[in-house]
Amino acid sequence: MKQRRKKIPASKQPAPVVRQLAGWKLWRLRLLALLAPFVLLVLVELALRLAGFGYPTAFLVPSTNHGQKTFVQNNKFGWRFFGKRMARAPAAISILQDKPSGTIRIFVFGESAAFGDPEPAFGLPRVLQATLSLRHPGIKFEVVNAAMTAIDSHVILPIARDCAAAGGDIWVVYMGNNEVVGPFGAGTVFGSQALPVPLVRANLALKTTRIGQLLDSARQGWEKVPADKSEWGGMEMFINQQVRADEPRMTRVYESFEKNLSDIIRIGHDSGAGVVVSTVAVNLKDCAPFASSEADKQKSEDAVKMGIEAQAAGRISEAVAQFQTAAQLDGSSAEIQFRLGRCLLASGDIAGAQKALSAARDLDTLRFRCDSRLNELVRKTTAGRDGDRILLADAERSFAAASPDGLPGWDFFYEHVHLTFEGNCLLARTLSEQIEKLLPQLATAPSAAWPTVADCARRLGWTAYSLPTSLDDILSRLTDPPFTRQINHDEEVKHITQEAQKAQSEGSLDGALRAMQVAVDAAPDDAELYEQLAALEQSAGHAAEAEKAASRAVDLLPSSEEAWSQLGFTFVEQKKYDDAVNAYQRAFDLNPQDVFPLQNLAMSLAKLDRNQEALQTYKHALAITPRFGLAWLGMGQLLESMGRKDEAEACYQKALQNRIHRASELTTLARFCMSRKWFQAASTNYDDAIKLAPSDRTLPLEAGQAHFLFGMDLGKSGDTPSAAHEFQKAVRLMPEVVEARLNLGIALYRDGDWNASFNEFQQVTVRSPTNALARHYLALLGEKVRH
């Protein structure tokens, strides 16, 4: 029989023995506790990378071309700073990782002005290479365009870090226009504003990790951004981001710029490169402020009004006095300073004009131009550092010296900061004079004089035929705020339009082709020249020659999205749609946020009757850019061909609601509207296309026909006054077309405007003396006009 064990009360049980960790075991436990989160983060980071999540963040990424190791641009680089939809892409780059001996490699850092906007093929890096190559014909210069649109020093610094190991001999820094509106600036729309430099750098460092990109992607998913604010919208995006010159936030802007510039210079110096830093020139004379402080507007309102009236009447001295009074009452108004500066210039007070127009730039509350304080920081940061191979190129003073009255204007700038070809030549010469001081011994003795603008034009194939493309691009920008809010907006539009028409009359396609062929012969390994040549050959209808040139361009520069798209165009012209599909797919793969290659890819697929693939491609484009009017139009046409008419009609309406403000796209939409007999929409789109491309000689006739047909429709409906209005537009666009004048005369007659009607019928008989209808109306009107 088992003996029952006696239960011991808990209170009398012996306490358990607790073994305390000590020594290395304790520290090992603590270390594991500390390392566990880090290990977990590393595992998550590795898992995200293995799953293919995220994107590379380096500016240059390794690649190969013809078996040689190269660096190419990372078209996703801007995603970290702007997000996918807003980001701009760098210029196409393909350089050997091991720089060839005897080659001088120069990196150009900066924003859109340094990038070469509006036409990078003839921008600063290209002109700089031409200038140095012509000055030193025995030396190979390789100028790398490391600038980008819309960036600032916070973005340029990481670009510089990434380029430090790429074998640069010379670094050129031309920055300052975007310090307020660029990422982390006081007036930016790209996230947080005016953060301290350490927080900016920590933010950007986190986004180099896949975990950081995941968090950023989640944040963007939580934020509900309106459709019209989710895509790149140019300078119009910033119209509500005004920053006064005296705001405390500007202190942070200047501190950040100075710190970033110092670090860029240090990185370049440590990499072994000589560094040339330039002040930034801007349009002072012809660029009115984009916005002006209204803090004391009421005090100065009467004086400004009287000054404007006096200026309009030509009483310049009186206008000066009124604007000076206004400036005393409202010392923060950029608009008053601009008006005063213009009047002082007209009165011959050059020094006063320079002071006032510089103040107008500095007081502009939409700060798209480098101000005087930023330029002084450039001078301060580079002062006395020649011994370290760090030199100043003072572009601001160079442009002032080359400009009438010391005030740069439309002679060197298209609008506020973007340089004309002549402006790029002057800037390249200013930089080259300092670069020469840093060249290795083999290149210090120039073999030729400094090249002229004409010399650089020949080297790059620049002719009058090249200019309208840039001017049309500028005109498209001028149609939107903040340009439309400038007080001299009409004057600026008139100037650009006249320049475009002048270039059209002076340039010829044949002349441009000859000039480009000469340039190609002089530089047979220049991919950009072949891309330009391909476009010219295509315009001339030489499809095979265009294909040959475009093929050479992609062979030399396979990372160029533009070159692959150009090659696709040449294939389409020859109905080689399978080849076009491959070319456009390559272009899109290089820049998966650019919807234009997708648009062309979808059209090529449709030509091959691969309708479902084409439809999916259109949908892909619209998922990236929902307001892309051309894709809505193309998808509508495809759906209609598939018998899905209701869906097609909905797409057409979307196309009309989301027009792309580029002349070629508006023309495509107008032609479609004509085919549907939507004459009012056609005439509207044609008119807008003409405004954006005044040098295009084919558009007025097409637009005139649209207005004529719209007038006919209105006349049939009994709306005679509106019909007369449309016929007047048609006559203005097609002055030699008898039918337009004849119908205008009839509409005016029916509306009771007998004198105007009589004049139109007379013009008809001048052009068509036997026109019986015109003679009939002239007989009817004879008595009425006499009385």
PDB file of N, CA, C and O in Angstrom, residues 369-411:
ATOM      1  N   ARG A 369      14.432  82.260 -60.260  1.00  0.00           N
ATOM      2  CA  ARG A 369      15.710  82.780 -60.736  1.00  0.00           C
ATOM      3  C   ARG A 369      16.709  82.858 -59.589  1.00  0.00           C
ATOM      4  O   ARG A 369      16.346  83.248 -58.477  1.00  0.00           O
ATOM      5  N   CYS A 370      17.947  82.521 -59.868  1.00  0.00           N
ATOM      6  CA  CYS A 370      19.007  82.649 -58.880  1.00  0.00           C
ATOM      7  C   CYS A 370      19.114  84.114 -58.457  1.00  0.00           C
ATOM      8  O   CYS A 370      19.203  85.005 -59.304  1.00  0.00           O
ATOM      9  N   ASP A 371      19.108  84.374 -57.153  1.00  0.00           N
ATOM     10  CA  ASP A 371      19.150  85.763 -56.695  1.00  0.00           C
ATOM     11  C   ASP A 371      20.577  86.197 -56.375  1.00  0.00           C
ATOM     12  O   ASP A 371      21.523  85.403 -56.430  1.00  0.00           O
ATOM     13  N   SER A 372      20.731  87.468 -56.030  1.00  0.00           N
ATOM     14  CA  SER A 372      22.070  88.027 -55.816  1.00  0.00           C
ATOM     15  C   SER A 372      22.757  87.412 -54.607  1.00  0.00           C
ATOM     16  O   SER A 372      23.990  87.241 -54.605  1.00  0.00           O
ATOM     17  N   ARG A 373      22.001  87.054 -53.577  1.00  0.00           N
ATOM     18  CA  ARG A 373      22.608  86.438 -52.387  1.00  0.00           C
ATOM     19  C   ARG A 373      23.225  85.080 -52.721  1.00  0.00           C
ATOM     20  O   ARG A 373      24.327  84.746 -52.265  1.00  0.00           O
ATOM     21  N   LEU A 374      22.547  84.267 -53.511  1.00  0.00           N
ATOM     22  CA  LEU A 374      23.090  82.967 -53.902  1.00  0.00           C
ATOM     23  C   LEU A 374      24.368  83.138 -54.717  1.00  0.00           C
ATOM     24  O   LEU A 374      25.350  82.400 -54.521  1.00  0.00           O
ATOM     25  N   ASN A 375      24.382  84.096 -55.621  1.00  0.00           N
ATOM     26  CA  ASN A 375      25.590  84.330 -56.402  1.00  0.00           C
ATOM     27  C   ASN A 375      26.743  84.800 -55.522  1.00  0.00           C
ATOM     28  O   ASN A 375      27.907  84.424 -55.746  1.00  0.00           O
ATOM     29  N   GLU A 376      26.451  85.593 -54.509  1.00  0.00           N
ATOM     30  CA  GLU A 376      27.508  86.020 -53.602  1.00  0.00           C
ATOM     31  C   GLU A 376      28.047  84.845 -52.798  1.00  0.00           C
ATOM     32  O   GLU A 376      29.250  84.781 -52.488  1.00  0.00           O
ATOM     33  N   LEU A 377      27.191  83.891 -52.454  1.00  0.00           N
ATOM     34  CA  LEU A 377      27.653  82.690 -51.752  1.00  0.00           C
ATOM     35  C   LEU A 377      28.589  81.862 -52.639  1.00  0.00           C
ATOM     36  O   LEU A 377      29.550  81.257 -52.150  1.00  0.00           O
ATOM     37  N   VAL A 378      28.303  81.830 -53.950  1.00  0.00           N
ATOM     38  CA  VAL A 378      29.208  81.138 -54.878  1.00  0.00           C
ATOM     39  C   VAL A 378      30.572  81.816 -54.872  1.00  0.00           C
ATOM     40  O   VAL A 378      31.618  81.148 -54.792  1.00  0.00           O
ATOM     41  N   ARG A 379      30.578  83.126 -54.948  1.00  0.00           N
ATOM     42  CA  ARG A 379      31.853  83.856 -54.949  1.00  0.00           C
ATOM     43  C   ARG A 379      32.609  83.642 -53.630  1.00  0.00           C
ATOM     44  O   ARG A 379      33.829  83.424 -53.628  1.00  0.00           O
ATOM     45  N   LYS A 380      31.875  83.687 -52.528  1.00  0.00           N
ATOM     46  CA  LYS A 380      32.495  83.507 -51.214  1.00  0.00           C
ATOM     47  C   LYS A 380      33.100  82.106 -51.066  1.00  0.00           C
ATOM     48  O   LYS A 380      34.223  81.947 -50.567  1.00  0.00           O
ATOM     49  N   THR A 381      32.364  81.087 -51.514  1.00  0.00           N
ATOM     50  CA  THR A 381      32.790  79.702 -51.314  1.00  0.00           C
ATOM     51  C   THR A 381      34.023  79.358 -52.143  1.00  0.00           C
ATOM     52  O   THR A 381      34.814  78.483 -51.765  1.00  0.00           O
ATOM     53  N   THR A 382      34.202  80.029 -53.278  1.00  0.00           N
ATOM     54  CA  THR A 382      35.333  79.720 -54.157  1.00  0.00           C
ATOM     55  C   THR A 382      36.505  80.682 -53.993  1.00  0.00           C
ATOM     56  O   THR A 382      37.576  80.444 -54.581  1.00  0.00           O
ATOM     57  N   ALA A 383      36.331  81.725 -53.203  1.00  0.00           N
ATOM     58  CA  ALA A 383      37.364  82.765 -53.104  1.00  0.00           C
ATOM     59  C   ALA A 383      38.675  82.210 -52.544  1.00  0.00           C
ATOM     60  O   ALA A 383      38.687  81.486 -51.543  1.00  0.00           O
ATOM     61  N   GLY A 384      39.791  82.558 -53.218  1.00  0.00           N
ATOM     62  CA  GLY A 384      41.124  82.211 -52.731  1.00  0.00           C
ATOM     63  C   GLY A 384      41.459  80.738 -52.769  1.00  0.00           C
ATOM     64  O   GLY A 384      42.343  80.285 -52.024  1.00  0.00           O
ATOM     65  N   ARG A 385      40.817  79.961 -53.621  1.00  0.00           N
ATOM     66  CA  ARG A 385      41.052  78.512 -53.642  1.00  0.00           C
ATOM     67  C   ARG A 385      41.684  78.038 -54.933  1.00  0.00           C
ATOM     68  O   ARG A 385      41.636  76.847 -55.265  1.00  0.00           O
ATOM     69  N   ASP A 386      42.289  78.960 -55.664  1.00  0.00           N
ATOM     70  CA  ASP A 386      42.935  78.584 -56.926  1.00  0.00           C
ATOM     71  C   ASP A 386      43.994  77.510 -56.721  1.00  0.00           C
ATOM     72  O   ASP A 386      44.172  76.621 -57.566  1.00  0.00           O
ATOM     73  N   GLY A 387      44.700  77.591 -55.599  1.00  0.00           N
ATOM     74  CA  GLY A 387      45.753  76.612 -55.330  1.00  0.00           C
ATOM     75  C   GLY A 387      45.231  75.203 -55.172  1.00  0.00           C
ATOM     76  O   GLY A 387      45.970  74.227 -55.365  1.00  0.00           O
ATOM     77  N   ASP A 388      43.954  75.072 -54.805  1.00  0.00           N
ATOM     78  CA  ASP A 388      43.312  73.747 -54.684  1.00  0.00           C
ATOM     79  C   ASP A 388      42.629  73.320 -55.975  1.00  0.00           C
ATOM     80  O   ASP A 388      41.878  72.350 -55.981  1.00  0.00           O
ATOM     81  N   ARG A 389      42.870  74.083 -57.054  1.00  0.00           N
ATOM     82  CA  ARG A 389      42.255  73.819 -58.353  1.00  0.00           C
ATOM     83  C   ARG A 389      40.727  73.971 -58.273  1.00  0.00           C
ATOM     84  O   ARG A 389      39.977  73.205 -58.860  1.00  0.00           O
ATOM     85  N   ILE A 390      40.293  74.980 -57.527  1.00  0.00           N
ATOM     86  CA  ILE A 390      38.879  75.328 -57.400  1.00  0.00           C
ATOM     87  C   ILE A 390      38.740  76.764 -57.872  1.00  0.00           C
ATOM     88  O   ILE A 390      39.248  77.691 -57.229  1.00  0.00           O
ATOM     89  N   LEU A 391      38.080  76.961 -59.008  1.00  0.00           N
ATOM     90  CA  LEU A 391      38.045  78.263 -59.662  1.00  0.00           C
ATOM     91  C   LEU A 391      36.619  78.777 -59.814  1.00  0.00           C
ATOM     92  O   LEU A 391      35.661  77.999 -59.918  1.00  0.00           O
ATOM     93  N   LEU A 392      36.515  80.101 -59.869  1.00  0.00           N
ATOM     94  CA  LEU A 392      35.233  80.770 -60.096  1.00  0.00           C
ATOM     95  C   LEU A 392      35.117  81.194 -61.553  1.00  0.00           C
ATOM     96  O   LEU A 392      36.032  81.804 -62.107  1.00  0.00           O
ATOM     97  N   ALA A 393      33.975  80.874 -62.162  1.00  0.00           N
ATOM     98  CA  ALA A 393      33.598  81.445 -63.460  1.00  0.00           C
ATOM     99  C   ALA A 393      32.402  82.349 -63.194  1.00  0.00           C
ATOM    100  O   ALA A 393      31.340  81.872 -62.797  1.00  0.00           O
ATOM    101  N   ASP A 394      32.583  83.652 -63.367  1.00  0.00           N
ATOM    102  CA  ASP A 394      31.534  84.591 -62.981  1.00  0.00           C
ATOM    103  C   ASP A 394      30.620  84.898 -64.173  1.00  0.00           C
ATOM    104  O   ASP A 394      30.741  85.922 -64.842  1.00  0.00           O
ATOM    105  N   ALA A 395      29.681  83.983 -64.427  1.00  0.00           N
ATOM    106  CA  ALA A 395      28.769  84.132 -65.567  1.00  0.00           C
ATOM    107  C   ALA A 395      27.879  85.357 -65.407  1.00  0.00           C
ATOM    108  O   ALA A 395      27.540  86.019 -66.393  1.00  0.00           O
ATOM    109  N   GLU A 396      27.466  85.671 -64.188  1.00  0.00           N
ATOM    110  CA  GLU A 396      26.602  86.820 -63.990  1.00  0.00           C
ATOM    111  C   GLU A 396      27.266  88.084 -64.534  1.00  0.00           C
ATOM    112  O   GLU A 396      26.639  88.870 -65.257  1.00  0.00           O
ATOM    113  N   ARG A 397      28.538  88.276 -64.208  1.00  0.00           N
ATOM    114  CA  ARG A 397      29.248  89.465 -64.677  1.00  0.00           C
ATOM    115  C   ARG A 397      29.611  89.353 -66.150  1.00  0.00           C
ATOM    116  O   ARG A 397      29.620  90.357 -66.869  1.00  0.00           O
ATOM    117  N   SER A 398      29.885  88.151 -66.611  1.00  0.00           N
ATOM    118  CA  SER A 398      30.204  87.956 -68.019  1.00  0.00           C
ATOM    119  C   SER A 398      29.018  88.323 -68.904  1.00  0.00           C
ATOM    120  O   SER A 398      29.164  88.998 -69.931  1.00  0.00           O
ATOM    121  N   PHE A 399      27.822  87.902 -68.503  1.00  0.00           N
ATOM    122  CA  PHE A 399      26.620  88.216 -69.280  1.00  0.00           C
ATOM    123  C   PHE A 399      26.304  89.702 -69.213  1.00  0.00           C
ATOM    124  O   PHE A 399      25.851  90.286 -70.196  1.00  0.00           O
ATOM    125  N   ALA A 400      26.520  90.306 -68.049  1.00  0.00           N
ATOM    126  CA  ALA A 400      26.290  91.744 -67.931  1.00  0.00           C
ATOM    127  C   ALA A 400      27.222  92.514 -68.853  1.00  0.00           C
ATOM    128  O   ALA A 400      26.801  93.473 -69.531  1.00  0.00           O
ATOM    129  N   ALA A 401      28.477  92.083 -68.918  1.00  0.00           N
ATOM    130  CA  ALA A 401      29.455  92.769 -69.770  1.00  0.00           C
ATOM    131  C   ALA A 401      29.118  92.627 -71.245  1.00  0.00           C
ATOM    132  O   ALA A 401      29.421  93.520 -72.048  1.00  0.00           O
ATOM    133  N   ALA A 402      28.480  91.519 -71.619  1.00  0.00           N
ATOM    134  CA  ALA A 402      28.172  91.263 -73.028  1.00  0.00           C
ATOM    135  C   ALA A 402      26.818  91.817 -73.446  1.00  0.00           C
ATOM    136  O   ALA A 402      26.461  91.741 -74.627  1.00  0.00           O
ATOM    137  N   SER A 403      26.051  92.380 -72.500  1.00  0.00           N
ATOM    138  CA  SER A 403      24.692  92.836 -72.779  1.00  0.00           C
ATOM    139  C   SER A 403      24.633  94.356 -72.870  1.00  0.00           C
ATOM    140  O   SER A 403      25.341  95.048 -72.138  1.00  0.00           O
ATOM    141  N   PRO A 404      23.784  94.869 -73.741  1.00  0.00           N
ATOM    142  CA  PRO A 404      23.576  96.326 -73.790  1.00  0.00           C
ATOM    143  C   PRO A 404      23.126  96.846 -72.430  1.00  0.00           C
ATOM    144  O   PRO A 404      22.239  96.262 -71.790  1.00  0.00           O
ATOM    145  N   ASP A 405      23.758  97.903 -71.970  1.00  0.00           N
ATOM    146  CA  ASP A 405      23.425  98.537 -70.692  1.00  0.00           C
ATOM    147  C   ASP A 405      23.675  97.625 -69.492  1.00  0.00           C
ATOM    148  O   ASP A 405      23.176  97.883 -68.391  1.00  0.00           O
ATOM    149  N   GLY A 406      24.427  96.530 -69.701  1.00  0.00           N
ATOM    150  CA  GLY A 406      24.736  95.642 -68.587  1.00  0.00           C
ATOM    151  C   GLY A 406      23.559  94.851 -68.078  1.00  0.00           C
ATOM    152  O   GLY A 406      23.589  94.334 -66.948  1.00  0.00           O
ATOM    153  N   LEU A 407      22.510  94.715 -68.887  1.00  0.00           N
ATOM    154  CA  LEU A 407      21.284  94.037 -68.465  1.00  0.00           C
ATOM    155  C   LEU A 407      20.939  92.916 -69.437  1.00  0.00           C
ATOM    156  O   LEU A 407      20.388  93.149 -70.518  1.00  0.00           O
ATOM    157  N   PRO A 408      21.251  91.673 -69.095  1.00  0.00           N
ATOM    158  CA  PRO A 408      20.907  90.551 -69.975  1.00  0.00           C
ATOM    159  C   PRO A 408      19.404  90.443 -70.181  1.00  0.00           C
ATOM    160  O   PRO A 408      18.612  90.668 -69.256  1.00  0.00           O
ATOM    161  N   GLY A 409      19.026  90.112 -71.405  1.00  0.00           N
ATOM    162  CA  GLY A 409      17.606  89.966 -71.725  1.00  0.00           C
ATOM    163  C   GLY A 409      17.416  88.923 -72.798  1.00  0.00           C
ATOM    164  O   GLY A 409      18.073  87.874 -72.794  1.00  0.00           O
ATOM    165  N   TRP A 410      16.511  89.216 -73.735  1.00  0.00           N
ATOM    166  CA  TRP A 410      16.180  88.239 -74.768  1.00  0.00           C
ATOM    167  C   TRP A 410      17.335  87.983 -75.737  1.00  0.00           C
ATOM    168  O   TRP A 410      17.243  87.057 -76.547  1.00  0.00           O
ATOM    169  N   ASP A 411      18.395  88.765 -75.660  1.00  0.00           N
ATOM    170  CA  ASP A 411      19.536  88.478 -76.517  1.00  0.00           C
ATOM    171  C   ASP A 411      20.207  87.161 -76.127  1.00  0.00           C
ATOM    172  O   ASP A 411      20.808  86.497 -76.963  1.00  0.00           O
TER     173      ASP A 411
END
